[in-house]
C-alpha positions as CSV (number, residue, x, y, z in Angstrom):
1,M,0.0,0.0,0.0
2,L,1.1,3.6,-0.7
3,H,0.1,6.1,1.9
4,L,-0.2,9.6,0.5
5,V,-0.2,12.1,3.4
6,R,-1.1,15.8,3.1
7,H,1.2,17.8,5.3
8,A,-0.3,18.7,8.7
9,D,-1.3,22.3,9.7
10,A,1.4,24.9,9.4
11,G,-0.5,28.1,10.1
12,N,-1.4,30.8,7.6
13,R,1.0,31.1,4.7
14,G,0.3,34.8,4.4
15,A,1.1,35.4,8.1
16,W,4.5,33.6,7.8
17,A,7.2,36.3,7.3
18,G,10.0,33.8,6.3
19,D,10.6,31.7,3.2
20,D,7.4,29.5,2.7
21,F,9.8,26.5,2.4
22,E,10.8,26.9,6.0
23,R,7.2,27.3,7.4
24,P,7.0,24.8,10.3
25,L,4.0,23.0,11.8
26,D,1.9,24.9,14.3
27,D,0.7,23.3,17.6
28,H,-2.3,21.6,15.9
29,G,-0.1,20.4,13.1
30,Q,2.3,18.8,15.6
31,M,-0.6,17.0,17.2
32,Q,-1.7,15.8,13.7
33,A,1.8,14.5,13.0
34,E,1.7,12.5,16.1
35,A,-1.7,11.1,15.2
36,I,-0.5,10.2,11.7
37,A,2.4,8.3,13.3
38,V,0.1,6.4,15.5
39,A,-2.3,5.6,12.6
40,L,0.6,4.2,10.3
41,A,3.0,2.7,12.8
42,E,1.4,-0.8,12.6
43,R,1.6,-0.8,8.8
44,P,4.6,-2.7,7.3
45,V,6.2,0.6,6.0
46,R,9.6,0.3,4.3
47,R,10.1,3.8,3.3
48,I,9.1,7.3,4.2
49,L,9.5,10.0,1.6
50,S,8.6,13.6,1.8
51,S,8.6,17.0,0.1
52,P,11.7,18.8,1.3
53,A,9.5,21.6,2.7
54,V,9.9,21.8,6.5
55,R,6.1,21.4,7.1
56,C,6.0,18.1,5.2
57,M,9.2,16.6,6.7
58,D,7.9,17.5,10.1
59,T,4.6,15.8,9.5
60,V,6.3,12.4,9.0
61,V,9.3,12.7,11.4
62,P,7.2,11.2,14.3
63,L,6.4,8.2,12.1
64,G,10.1,7.8,11.2
65,R,11.0,7.9,14.8
66,A,8.4,5.3,15.7
67,L,9.5,2.9,13.0
68,G,13.2,3.6,13.1
69,L,13.2,4.7,9.5
70,P,14.8,7.9,7.9
71,V,12.6,10.4,6.2
72,E,13.9,10.8,2.7
73,A,13.6,14.4,1.1
74,C,12.1,13.9,-2.4
75,D,11.7,16.7,-4.9
76,E,9.1,14.8,-6.8
77,L,6.7,15.5,-3.9
78,A,7.6,19.2,-3.5
79,E,4.9,21.9,-4.0
80,G,4.7,22.9,-7.6
81,S,6.5,19.8,-8.9
82,Y,5.2,18.0,-12.0
83,V,2.5,15.5,-11.4
84,A,4.2,13.2,-14.0
85,D,7.3,13.0,-11.7
86,A,5.2,12.2,-8.7
87,L,3.4,9.5,-10.6
88,D,6.6,8.0,-11.8
89,L,7.7,7.9,-8.1
90,L,4.5,6.2,-7.2
91,A,4.9,3.6,-9.9
92,S,8.5,2.8,-8.8
93,L,7.4,2.4,-5.2
94,A,4.4,0.3,-6.3
95,A,6.7,-2.1,-8.2
96,A,9.0,-2.3,-5.3
97,G,6.5,-3.8,-3.0
98,G,5.8,-3.1,0.7
99,D,4.2,-0.1,2.1
100,S,5.5,3.5,1.6
101,V,4.5,6.7,3.1
102,L,4.7,9.8,0.9
103,C,4.1,13.3,2.3
104,S,3.2,16.1,0.0
105,H,1.1,19.2,-0.7
106,G,-2.4,20.3,-1.7
107,D,-1.5,20.7,-5.3
108,V,0.5,17.4,-5.9
109,I,-1.8,14.9,-4.2
110,P,-5.1,16.0,-6.0
111,G,-3.1,16.2,-9.3
112,V,-2.0,12.6,-8.8
113,L,-5.4,11.4,-8.0
114,W,-7.0,13.2,-10.9
115,V,-4.6,11.5,-13.3
116,L,-5.2,8.1,-11.7
117,G,-8.9,8.7,-12.1
118,R,-8.5,9.6,-15.7
119,H,-6.8,6.4,-16.2
120,G,-9.7,4.4,-14.9
121,L,-9.1,4.2,-11.1
122,D,-12.5,4.8,-9.4
123,I,-11.8,7.4,-6.7
124,E,-14.9,8.2,-4.8
125,D,-13.7,11.2,-2.8
126,L,-11.7,12.8,-5.5
127,G,-10.8,16.3,-4.6
128,R,-10.6,15.7,-0.8
129,C,-7.3,16.6,0.6
130,K,-7.5,18.2,4.1
131,K,-4.3,19.0,5.8
132,G,-3.3,15.9,7.9
133,S,-5.3,13.5,5.8
134,I,-4.2,10.2,4.3
135,W,-5.0,8.7,0.9
136,E,-4.5,4.9,1.0
137,L,-3.6,3.5,-2.5
138,D,-4.0,-0.3,-2.6
139,V,-1.4,-1.9,-4.8
140,V,-1.8,-5.3,-6.5
141,D,0.8,-6.8,-8.9
142,S,2.6,-3.3,-9.0
143,R,-0.5,-1.5,-10.1
144,I,-2.6,1.0,-8.0
145,V,-6.1,-0.6,-8.0
146,A,-8.0,1.4,-5.3
147,A,-7.9,4.7,-3.5
148,T,-9.4,5.3,0.0
149,Y,-9.5,8.7,1.7
150,R,-9.0,8.9,5.5
151,H,-10.2,12.2,6.8
152,P,-8.0,13.3,9.8
153,S,-11.0,12.9,12.2
154,T,-11.0,9.1,11.5
155,F,-7.6,8.6,13.2
156,G,-7.7,11.4,15.8
157,A,-5.9,14.2,13.8
158,A,-8.7,16.6,13.2
């Protein structure tokens, strides 16, 4: 399974005075990150990949700590990246087997899901991508065959 995680709450972009790349999680976002770690800690996760943005990395660091895995910065998941690059990454992870967690942004995740939907995947909640949410992509024989949306409230991260 591939778990697409939208980064947790990081305050208001417009209120942040620094480089947006460096914007950290706020208190609520830190709580969401811990809830995401609890929600995914029992999965057989082999890799954790994240946009290099601080808010994304910080969202999955608690999971990495819980599992003893590093969080790998991955430009294909960065805000504004090409959806095709993110899809190539998903395809390579699907082919590799095992669970992977990928943390990204509110432009990349919906873009990936839209393309998967255009290629025949039935995605019931297409367009849903709340901060701190998880899209679970089921993989069979190296192909993504189903997508399920997990709202943050379903695992204590609302």
